[in-house]
Amino acid sequence: MANAEANKITRQRLSALLATAQGAKSALLVTHNDPDPDALGAAVGLGALLERRLGADITIAYRGFVGRAENRAMVQELGIKLVPFCLADCRRYDLIALLDTQPGAGNQPLDDYCWPRLVIDHHPLRPETGHVRFADVRPDGSSTSAIVTNYLRASRLKIEPNVATALFYGIKSDTLGLSRETDEEDTRAYVYLQRHLDREALASIESAAVPRDYFGALDAALHRTYTLDGLVVSRLGAMRYPDMAAEMADFLRRLEHVRIIVAVGHYRDEVIVSLRSPEQGTKLDELVQSVVRSDGSAGGHGYMAAGRVPADLSGTAEATEDEMVRRFTEALGVQDYRREPLLPPEQNRT
Ligand SMILES: [Mn+2]
């Protein structure tokens, strides 16, 4: 799409968004559970827009946990104020917005009593979103932060460095630095934000310090990682935080000759699976949905996806992890006897 045409469409959508939010003096912005940088960046960006254009008070709420060191650093370095969703009383807000997910999806906390008026997302469109006053859902777009960035640009507001950095890191982490499935709009947003960054904060986020036991957890996970044809399976067992599975899957993506990475572990009462693929054209979202079935919730994109099921699905959490791995190998038609450990067995571990 030509730039002029894309800009015109963004301006029209921005007018519709502001018309829908008109008069709101307090807005509750809700991310998906265990929010990632894209969800957080989108919430910060939409918050800046509503605050500056409507004078609304902004509350950003989420359910779950921000665990990954980079994501915690993002919250801290950029001064993002977050409230646990259970403490936010929906009735007290004039406007509710849902970001980087949609109503009815298994990874978000809203229900019929707390229904969003705005939804911005880049996952496949859900039927429930048809009942939302303003929805901008672009399954082809690679990040929600890019969609929000282009609204901010169209509004001609000056973008503050912390807002620009949140959006930039959101786009960067959801697209692996624009390396995959990005569209023109993402690229334009990314280039635009680069001029407004707080570079020092960005560097602190990307090189966030981790505690000593992080390396112990990594070591244990690597010793429970094996390959099976082009599949890599990493068994994490009890995880320190829920997004550890995503972190491990990201880490293993660089292993050569790999088509699909599956990291599986449990946190509290759920078994969490996280999938990645370095190849173009894989449909991991469909794969994970076919494996999780109706036992839990699952979704994502072709190149990164995740799912969760109750930890007691097969009795113990370990048995449920086994069952998930069994379903993946079955769905992919790989032979379990060809399993090779990533690391050689340890003989003289001191
Ligand atoms: Mn996203």
mmCIF file of C-alpha atoms and ligand atoms in Angstrom:
data_model
loop_
_atom_site.group_PDB
_atom_site.id
_atom_site.type_symbol
_atom_site.label_atom_id
_atom_site.label_comp_id
_atom_site.label_asym_id
_atom_site.label_seq_id
_atom_site.Cartn_x
_atom_site.Cartn_y
_atom_site.Cartn_z
ATOM 1 C CA MET A 1 0.000 0.000 0.000
ATOM 2 C CA ALA A 2 1.336 3.440 -0.884
ATOM 3 C CA ASN A 3 2.329 5.602 2.061
ATOM 4 C CA ALA A 4 -0.221 8.343 1.372
ATOM 5 C CA GLU A 5 -3.042 5.808 1.284
ATOM 6 C CA ALA A 6 -1.826 4.090 4.479
ATOM 7 C CA ASN A 7 -1.583 7.454 6.253
ATOM 8 C CA LYS A 8 -5.111 8.367 5.221
ATOM 9 C CA ILE A 9 -6.466 5.076 6.562
ATOM 10 C CA THR A 10 -4.557 5.535 9.847
ATOM 11 C CA ARG A 11 -6.008 9.061 10.233
ATOM 12 C CA GLN A 12 -9.527 7.755 9.615
ATOM 13 C CA ARG A 13 -9.066 4.972 12.154
ATOM 14 C CA LEU A 14 -7.598 7.427 14.663
ATOM 15 C CA SER A 15 -10.702 9.640 14.335
ATOM 16 C CA ALA A 16 -12.914 6.605 14.881
ATOM 17 C CA LEU A 17 -10.866 5.520 17.905
ATOM 18 C CA LEU A 18 -11.026 8.994 19.481
ATOM 19 C CA ALA A 19 -14.742 9.294 18.727
ATOM 20 C CA THR A 20 -15.320 5.977 20.514
ATOM 21 C CA ALA A 21 -13.240 7.067 23.515
ATOM 22 C CA GLN A 22 -14.684 10.609 23.563
ATOM 23 C CA GLY A 23 -15.574 11.889 27.026
ATOM 24 C CA ALA A 24 -13.698 9.160 28.915
ATOM 25 C CA LYS A 25 -11.986 10.636 31.955
ATOM 26 C CA SER A 26 -10.635 7.345 33.246
ATOM 27 C CA ALA A 27 -9.400 4.482 31.134
ATOM 28 C CA LEU A 28 -8.406 0.950 32.097
ATOM 29 C CA LEU A 29 -5.934 -0.521 29.620
ATOM 30 C CA VAL A 30 -5.671 -4.296 29.918
ATOM 31 C CA THR A 31 -2.903 -6.398 28.379
ATOM 32 C CA HIS A 32 -2.839 -10.153 27.833
ATOM 33 C CA ASN A 33 -1.870 -12.274 30.844
ATOM 34 C CA ASP A 34 1.844 -12.428 31.718
ATOM 35 C CA PRO A 35 2.349 -9.395 29.444
ATOM 36 C CA ASP A 36 5.228 -9.325 26.978
ATOM 37 C CA PRO A 37 6.984 -6.186 25.689
ATOM 38 C CA ASP A 38 4.574 -5.801 22.764
ATOM 39 C CA ALA A 39 1.530 -5.767 25.048
ATOM 40 C CA LEU A 40 3.227 -3.390 27.505
ATOM 41 C CA GLY A 41 4.482 -1.084 24.752
ATOM 42 C CA ALA A 42 1.028 -0.915 23.171
ATOM 43 C CA ALA A 43 -0.563 -0.082 26.550
ATOM 44 C CA VAL A 44 1.974 2.683 27.242
ATOM 45 C CA GLY A 45 1.475 4.129 23.752
ATOM 46 C CA LEU A 46 -2.329 4.037 23.844
ATOM 47 C CA GLY A 47 -2.183 5.484 27.375
ATOM 48 C CA ALA A 48 -0.125 8.454 26.115
ATOM 49 C CA LEU A 49 -2.603 9.038 23.288
ATOM 50 C CA LEU A 50 -5.716 8.951 25.503
ATOM 51 C CA GLU A 51 -4.108 11.009 28.231
ATOM 52 C CA ARG A 52 -2.937 13.753 25.904
ATOM 53 C CA ARG A 53 -5.920 13.871 23.554
ATOM 54 C CA LEU A 54 -8.749 13.311 26.051
ATOM 55 C CA GLY A 55 -7.165 14.208 29.387
ATOM 56 C CA ALA A 56 -8.048 10.724 30.653
ATOM 57 C CA ASP A 57 -6.465 9.169 33.739
ATOM 58 C CA ILE A 58 -4.768 5.956 32.674
ATOM 59 C CA THR A 59 -4.487 2.677 34.567
ATOM 60 C CA ILE A 60 -2.647 -0.256 32.984
ATOM 61 C CA ALA A 61 -3.674 -3.636 34.419
ATOM 62 C CA TYR A 62 -2.651 -7.214 33.784
ATOM 63 C CA ARG A 63 -3.171 -10.669 35.209
ATOM 64 C CA GLY A 64 -0.257 -12.964 35.907
ATOM 65 C CA PHE A 65 3.389 -12.267 36.118
ATOM 66 C CA VAL A 66 6.145 -10.208 34.490
ATOM 67 C CA GLY A 67 9.059 -12.591 34.952
ATOM 68 C CA ARG A 68 11.673 -12.281 32.267
ATOM 69 C CA ALA A 69 14.540 -10.025 33.327
ATOM 70 C CA GLU A 70 14.319 -7.827 30.213
ATOM 71 C CA ASN A 71 10.581 -7.311 30.711
ATOM 72 C CA ARG A 72 11.010 -6.419 34.376
ATOM 73 C CA ALA A 73 13.755 -3.976 33.403
ATOM 74 C CA MET A 74 11.434 -2.479 30.782
ATOM 75 C CA VAL A 75 8.803 -1.780 33.456
ATOM 76 C CA GLN A 76 11.376 -0.336 35.826
ATOM 77 C CA GLU A 77 13.527 1.680 33.430
ATOM 78 C CA LEU A 78 10.565 3.249 31.646
ATOM 79 C CA GLY A 79 8.548 3.879 34.798
ATOM 80 C CA ILE A 80 5.539 1.871 33.592
ATOM 81 C CA LYS A 81 2.918 1.841 36.342
ATOM 82 C CA LEU A 82 1.081 -1.483 36.443
ATOM 83 C CA VAL A 83 -1.804 -2.654 38.584
ATOM 84 C CA PRO A 84 -2.817 -6.288 39.137
ATOM 85 C CA PHE A 85 -6.096 -6.847 37.302
ATOM 86 C CA CYS A 86 -7.754 -8.255 40.438
ATOM 87 C CA LEU A 87 -7.368 -4.835 42.096
ATOM 88 C CA ALA A 88 -8.928 -2.901 39.208
ATOM 89 C CA ASP A 89 -12.685 -2.462 39.577
ATOM 90 C CA CYS A 90 -14.019 -2.307 36.002
ATOM 91 C CA ARG A 91 -17.111 -0.337 37.015
ATOM 92 C CA ARG A 92 -14.959 2.590 38.054
ATOM 93 C CA TYR A 93 -13.665 3.255 34.540
ATOM 94 C CA ASP A 94 -15.334 5.133 31.684
ATOM 95 C CA LEU A 95 -13.391 3.172 29.113
ATOM 96 C CA ILE A 96 -11.798 -0.279 28.944
ATOM 97 C CA ALA A 97 -9.284 -1.193 26.254
ATOM 98 C CA LEU A 98 -7.771 -4.605 25.552
ATOM 99 C CA LEU A 99 -4.349 -4.854 23.920
ATOM 100 C CA ASP A 100 -2.417 -7.559 22.072
ATOM 101 C CA THR A 101 -5.267 -10.034 22.607
ATOM 102 C CA GLN A 102 -9.054 -10.111 22.134
ATOM 103 C CA PRO A 103 -12.157 -10.727 24.227
ATOM 104 C CA GLY A 104 -12.916 -14.423 24.541
ATOM 105 C CA ALA A 105 -9.256 -15.439 24.128
ATOM 106 C CA GLY A 106 -7.897 -17.716 26.849
ATOM 107 C CA ASN A 107 -4.999 -15.403 27.711
ATOM 108 C CA GLN A 108 -6.877 -12.360 29.003
ATOM 109 C CA PRO A 109 -9.009 -11.587 32.061
ATOM 110 C CA LEU A 110 -12.051 -9.713 30.697
ATOM 111 C CA ASP A 111 -15.590 -11.142 30.692
ATOM 112 C CA ASP A 112 -19.163 -10.045 29.996
ATOM 113 C CA TYR A 113 -19.147 -7.870 33.130
ATOM 114 C CA CYS A 114 -15.995 -6.114 32.096
ATOM 115 C CA TRP A 115 -16.204 -5.650 28.344
ATOM 116 C CA PRO A 116 -13.748 -3.562 26.304
ATOM 117 C CA ARG A 117 -14.805 -0.620 24.162
ATOM 118 C CA LEU A 118 -11.453 -0.596 22.339
ATOM 119 C CA VAL A 119 -9.443 -3.569 21.103
ATOM 120 C CA ILE A 120 -6.111 -3.359 19.256
ATOM 121 C CA ASP A 121 -4.412 -6.611 18.329
ATOM 122 C CA HIS A 122 -2.521 -8.534 15.653
ATOM 123 C CA HIS A 123 -3.717 -12.104 16.275
ATOM 124 C CA PRO A 124 -6.376 -13.860 14.179
ATOM 125 C CA LEU A 125 -9.768 -12.153 14.511
ATOM 126 C CA ARG A 126 -12.108 -13.702 17.092
ATOM 127 C CA PRO A 127 -15.897 -13.653 16.738
ATOM 128 C CA GLU A 128 -16.302 -11.918 20.137
ATOM 129 C CA THR A 129 -14.436 -8.899 18.776
ATOM 130 C CA GLY A 130 -17.458 -8.238 16.552
ATOM 131 C CA HIS A 131 -19.203 -6.966 19.706
ATOM 132 C CA VAL A 132 -16.575 -4.343 20.437
ATOM 133 C CA ARG A 133 -17.270 -0.683 19.515
ATOM 134 C CA PHE A 134 -13.820 0.016 18.128
ATOM 135 C CA ALA A 135 -11.541 -2.830 17.087
ATOM 136 C CA ASP A 136 -8.376 -2.653 15.027
ATOM 137 C CA VAL A 137 -7.234 -6.242 14.539
ATOM 138 C CA ARG A 138 -4.593 -6.915 11.901
ATOM 139 C CA PRO A 139 -3.597 -10.544 11.714
ATOM 140 C CA ASP A 140 -1.017 -9.638 9.057
ATOM 141 C CA GLY A 141 0.680 -7.020 11.203
ATOM 142 C CA SER A 142 3.550 -8.249 13.269
ATOM 143 C CA SER A 143 3.042 -6.200 16.424
ATOM 144 C CA THR A 144 0.379 -4.305 18.344
ATOM 145 C CA SER A 145 2.969 -1.685 19.304
ATOM 146 C CA ALA A 146 3.441 -0.774 15.613
ATOM 147 C CA ILE A 147 -0.303 -0.229 15.158
ATOM 148 C CA VAL A 148 -0.368 2.043 18.228
ATOM 149 C CA THR A 149 2.779 3.894 17.072
ATOM 150 C CA ASN A 150 1.101 4.815 13.836
ATOM 151 C CA TYR A 151 -1.907 6.201 15.731
ATOM 152 C CA LEU A 152 0.432 8.331 17.816
ATOM 153 C CA ARG A 153 2.158 9.588 14.679
ATOM 154 C CA ALA A 154 -1.132 10.406 13.015
ATOM 155 C CA SER A 155 -2.207 12.342 16.124
ATOM 156 C CA ARG A 156 0.859 14.595 15.681
ATOM 157 C CA LEU A 157 1.575 14.511 19.407
ATOM 158 C CA LYS A 158 5.194 14.788 20.446
ATOM 159 C CA ILE A 159 6.299 11.324 21.495
ATOM 160 C CA GLU A 160 8.169 11.176 24.814
ATOM 161 C CA PRO A 161 11.380 9.107 24.980
ATOM 162 C CA ASN A 162 9.988 6.584 27.483
ATOM 163 C CA VAL A 163 6.881 6.028 25.343
ATOM 164 C CA ALA A 164 8.972 5.703 22.177
ATOM 165 C CA THR A 165 11.300 3.226 23.895
ATOM 166 C CA ALA A 166 8.411 1.083 25.172
ATOM 167 C CA LEU A 167 6.867 0.910 21.687
ATOM 168 C CA PHE A 168 10.222 0.308 20.026
ATOM 169 C CA TYR A 169 11.143 -2.542 22.336
ATOM 170 C CA GLY A 170 7.649 -3.973 21.869
ATOM 171 C CA ILE A 171 8.045 -4.059 18.089
ATOM 172 C CA LYS A 172 11.628 -5.240 18.291
ATOM 173 C CA SER A 173 10.923 -8.194 20.547
ATOM 174 C CA ASP A 174 7.735 -9.303 18.745
ATOM 175 C CA THR A 175 9.474 -9.220 15.355
ATOM 176 C CA LEU A 176 12.980 -10.313 16.444
ATOM 177 C CA GLY A 177 14.313 -6.953 15.346
ATOM 178 C CA LEU A 178 12.132 -6.805 12.222
ATOM 179 C CA SER A 179 13.663 -10.042 10.984
ATOM 180 C CA ARG A 180 10.385 -11.744 10.210
ATOM 181 C CA GLU A 181 6.874 -11.354 8.940
ATOM 182 C CA THR A 182 6.935 -7.600 9.207
ATOM 183 C CA ASP A 183 4.911 -5.333 6.999
ATOM 184 C CA GLU A 184 5.592 -1.847 5.713
ATOM 185 C CA GLU A 185 3.804 -0.276 8.639
ATOM 186 C CA ASP A 186 6.044 -1.998 11.218
ATOM 187 C CA THR A 187 9.143 -0.852 9.420
ATOM 188 C CA ARG A 188 7.941 2.738 9.257
ATOM 189 C CA ALA A 189 7.010 2.726 12.951
ATOM 190 C CA TYR A 190 10.369 1.219 13.888
ATOM 191 C CA VAL A 191 12.369 3.788 11.927
ATOM 192 C CA TYR A 192 10.283 6.662 13.267
ATOM 193 C CA LEU A 193 10.689 5.543 16.898
ATOM 194 C CA GLN A 194 14.458 5.249 16.545
ATOM 195 C CA ARG A 195 14.695 9.032 16.424
ATOM 196 C CA HIS A 196 12.908 9.426 19.770
ATOM 197 C CA LEU A 197 14.466 6.695 21.912
ATOM 198 C CA ASP A 198 15.938 6.816 25.366
ATOM 199 C CA ARG A 199 18.975 4.813 24.263
ATOM 200 C CA GLU A 200 20.408 4.427 27.706
ATOM 201 C CA ALA A 201 17.163 2.899 28.984
ATOM 202 C CA LEU A 202 16.996 0.619 25.954
ATOM 203 C CA ALA A 203 20.535 -0.627 26.602
ATOM 204 C CA SER A 204 19.666 -1.293 30.260
ATOM 205 C CA ILE A 205 16.594 -3.280 29.224
ATOM 206 C CA GLU A 206 18.373 -5.389 26.641
ATOM 207 C CA SER A 207 21.254 -6.234 28.935
ATOM 208 C CA ALA A 208 19.153 -6.647 32.080
ATOM 209 C CA ALA A 209 20.973 -8.354 34.916
ATOM 210 C CA VAL A 210 19.785 -11.801 36.001
ATOM 211 C CA PRO A 211 20.193 -13.431 39.432
ATOM 212 C CA ARG A 212 22.790 -16.135 39.961
ATOM 213 C CA ASP A 213 20.237 -18.950 40.048
ATOM 214 C CA TYR A 214 19.157 -18.047 36.512
ATOM 215 C CA PHE A 215 22.253 -19.851 35.240
ATOM 216 C CA GLY A 216 21.456 -22.889 37.360
ATOM 217 C CA ALA A 217 17.980 -23.017 35.843
ATOM 218 C CA LEU A 218 19.488 -22.651 32.364
ATOM 219 C CA ASP A 219 21.997 -25.426 33.047
ATOM 220 C CA ALA A 220 19.278 -27.768 34.293
ATOM 221 C CA ALA A 221 17.081 -26.978 31.273
ATOM 222 C CA LEU A 222 19.918 -27.579 28.796
ATOM 223 C CA HIS A 223 20.546 -30.971 30.363
ATOM 224 C CA ARG A 224 16.903 -31.808 29.786
ATOM 225 C CA THR A 225 16.896 -30.726 26.141
ATOM 226 C CA TYR A 226 17.015 -33.150 23.236
ATOM 227 C CA THR A 227 16.553 -33.150 19.490
ATOM 228 C CA LEU A 228 14.348 -35.427 17.432
ATOM 229 C CA ASP A 229 14.815 -34.956 13.687
ATOM 230 C CA GLY A 230 14.268 -31.206 13.267
ATOM 231 C CA LEU A 231 12.395 -30.846 16.541
ATOM 232 C CA VAL A 232 14.005 -29.606 19.763
ATOM 233 C CA VAL A 233 12.269 -30.379 23.028
ATOM 234 C CA SER A 234 13.292 -28.632 26.232
ATOM 235 C CA ARG A 235 11.819 -29.891 29.496
ATOM 236 C CA LEU A 236 11.900 -27.192 32.132
ATOM 237 C CA GLY A 237 9.977 -28.838 34.953
ATOM 238 C CA ALA A 238 9.086 -26.351 37.712
ATOM 239 C CA MET A 239 9.803 -22.852 36.368
ATOM 240 C CA ARG A 240 10.745 -19.749 38.346
ATOM 241 C CA TYR A 241 8.243 -17.684 36.342
ATOM 242 C CA PRO A 242 5.746 -18.498 33.566
ATOM 243 C CA ASP A 243 7.559 -16.809 30.675
ATOM 244 C CA MET A 244 10.667 -18.923 31.289
ATOM 245 C CA ALA A 245 9.306 -21.316 28.631
ATOM 246 C CA ALA A 246 9.237 -18.519 26.043
ATOM 247 C CA GLU A 247 12.710 -17.407 27.061
ATOM 248 C CA MET A 248 14.138 -20.916 26.663
ATOM 249 C CA ALA A 249 12.421 -21.387 23.298
ATOM 250 C CA ASP A 250 13.930 -18.070 22.126
ATOM 251 C CA PHE A 251 17.350 -19.140 23.352
ATOM 252 C CA LEU A 252 17.233 -22.480 21.505
ATOM 253 C CA ARG A 253 16.139 -20.900 18.251
ATOM 254 C CA ARG A 254 19.788 -20.438 17.305
ATOM 255 C CA LEU A 255 20.561 -24.141 17.337
ATOM 256 C CA GLU A 256 21.465 -25.249 13.822
ATOM 257 C CA HIS A 257 19.323 -27.631 11.731
ATOM 258 C CA VAL A 258 16.222 -26.928 13.767
ATOM 259 C CA ARG A 259 12.725 -26.519 12.413
ATOM 260 C CA ILE A 260 10.628 -26.316 15.571
ATOM 261 C CA ILE A 261 11.481 -25.623 19.202
ATOM 262 C CA VAL A 262 9.113 -26.756 21.959
ATOM 263 C CA ALA A 263 9.853 -25.650 25.539
ATOM 264 C CA VAL A 264 7.550 -27.080 28.178
ATOM 265 C CA GLY A 265 7.461 -26.507 31.914
ATOM 266 C CA HIS A 266 5.056 -25.796 34.740
ATOM 267 C CA TYR A 267 4.347 -22.801 36.908
ATOM 268 C CA ARG A 268 1.882 -23.050 39.802
ATOM 269 C CA ASP A 269 -1.097 -25.056 38.530
ATOM 270 C CA GLU A 270 -0.422 -24.839 34.807
ATOM 271 C CA VAL A 271 1.796 -26.558 32.273
ATOM 272 C CA ILE A 272 3.006 -23.997 29.739
ATOM 273 C CA VAL A 273 4.322 -24.797 26.267
ATOM 274 C CA SER A 274 6.124 -22.297 24.111
ATOM 275 C CA LEU A 275 6.965 -22.811 20.441
ATOM 276 C CA ARG A 276 9.320 -21.106 18.070
ATOM 277 C CA SER A 277 10.489 -21.728 14.543
ATOM 278 C CA PRO A 278 13.348 -20.091 12.672
ATOM 279 C CA GLU A 279 11.720 -21.087 9.379
ATOM 280 C CA GLN A 280 9.293 -18.974 7.393
ATOM 281 C CA GLY A 281 5.895 -20.447 6.729
ATOM 282 C CA THR A 282 5.449 -22.719 9.760
ATOM 283 C CA LYS A 283 2.014 -22.637 11.367
ATOM 284 C CA LEU A 284 2.872 -23.010 15.026
ATOM 285 C CA ASP A 285 -0.403 -21.406 16.144
ATOM 286 C CA GLU A 286 -2.351 -24.174 14.424
ATOM 287 C CA LEU A 287 0.039 -26.819 15.707
ATOM 288 C CA VAL A 288 -0.257 -25.744 19.334
ATOM 289 C CA GLN A 289 -4.041 -25.515 19.083
ATOM 290 C CA SER A 290 -4.205 -29.061 17.723
ATOM 291 C CA VAL A 291 -2.045 -30.286 20.606
ATOM 292 C CA VAL A 292 -3.720 -28.385 23.451
ATOM 293 C CA ARG A 293 -7.222 -29.117 22.038
ATOM 294 C CA SER A 294 -9.950 -28.157 24.484
ATOM 295 C CA ASP A 295 -7.817 -29.048 27.504
ATOM 296 C CA GLY A 296 -6.541 -25.487 27.857
ATOM 297 C CA SER A 297 -5.905 -22.374 25.797
ATOM 298 C CA ALA A 298 -3.477 -21.773 22.946
ATOM 299 C CA GLY A 299 -2.661 -19.232 20.271
ATOM 300 C CA GLY A 300 -0.033 -17.024 18.728
ATOM 301 C CA HIS A 301 1.450 -16.663 15.281
ATOM 302 C CA GLY A 302 2.956 -18.899 12.638
ATOM 303 C CA TYR A 303 6.513 -18.456 13.953
ATOM 304 C CA MET A 304 5.828 -18.129 17.707
ATOM 305 C CA ALA A 305 3.001 -19.589 19.736
ATOM 306 C CA ALA A 306 2.133 -20.817 23.209
ATOM 307 C CA GLY A 307 -0.415 -22.823 25.098
ATOM 308 C CA ARG A 308 -1.346 -23.816 28.628
ATOM 309 C CA VAL A 309 -3.199 -26.683 30.209
ATOM 310 C CA PRO A 310 -3.991 -27.531 33.831
ATOM 311 C CA ALA A 311 -0.947 -29.147 35.449
ATOM 312 C CA ASP A 312 -3.046 -32.051 36.752
ATOM 313 C CA LEU A 313 -4.371 -32.986 33.299
ATOM 314 C CA SER A 314 -2.444 -36.282 33.387
ATOM 315 C CA GLY A 315 -2.086 -36.521 37.140
ATOM 316 C CA THR A 316 1.177 -34.831 38.061
ATOM 317 C CA ALA A 317 2.721 -31.798 36.360
ATOM 318 C CA GLU A 318 5.600 -33.956 35.058
ATOM 319 C CA ALA A 319 3.138 -36.458 33.569
ATOM 320 C CA THR A 320 1.247 -33.577 31.927
ATOM 321 C CA GLU A 321 4.511 -32.282 30.435
ATOM 322 C CA ASP A 322 5.138 -35.828 29.108
ATOM 323 C CA GLU A 323 1.683 -35.898 27.576
ATOM 324 C CA MET A 324 2.197 -32.535 25.835
ATOM 325 C CA VAL A 325 5.514 -33.720 24.373
ATOM 326 C CA ARG A 326 3.892 -36.979 23.272
ATOM 327 C CA ARG A 327 1.157 -35.050 21.456
ATOM 328 C CA PHE A 328 3.709 -32.812 19.704
ATOM 329 C CA THR A 329 5.824 -35.710 18.468
ATOM 330 C CA GLU A 330 2.664 -37.450 17.299
ATOM 331 C CA ALA A 331 1.340 -34.348 15.511
ATOM 332 C CA LEU A 332 4.685 -33.836 13.780
ATOM 333 C CA GLY A 333 5.148 -37.512 12.978
ATOM 334 C CA VAL A 334 8.653 -37.687 14.478
ATOM 335 C CA GLN A 335 10.065 -40.880 15.916
ATOM 336 C CA ASP A 336 10.808 -40.818 19.596
ATOM 337 C CA TYR A 337 13.570 -43.460 19.335
ATOM 338 C CA ARG A 338 15.666 -40.960 17.362
ATOM 339 C CA ARG A 339 15.939 -38.739 20.389
ATOM 340 C CA GLU A 340 19.418 -37.301 20.984
ATOM 341 C CA PRO A 341 20.340 -35.286 24.068
ATOM 342 C CA LEU A 342 21.600 -31.767 23.366
ATOM 343 C CA LEU A 343 24.477 -32.156 25.835
ATOM 344 C CA PRO A 344 26.548 -35.266 26.442
ATOM 345 C CA PRO A 345 25.638 -37.124 29.630
ATOM 346 C CA GLU A 346 27.542 -35.845 32.614
ATOM 347 C CA GLN A 347 29.984 -38.253 34.144
ATOM 348 C CA ASN A 348 32.121 -36.352 36.583
ATOM 349 C CA ARG A 349 29.978 -33.463 37.580
ATOM 350 C CA THR A 350 31.490 -31.758 40.572
HETATM 351 MN MN MN B 1 2.140 -9.042 20.145
#
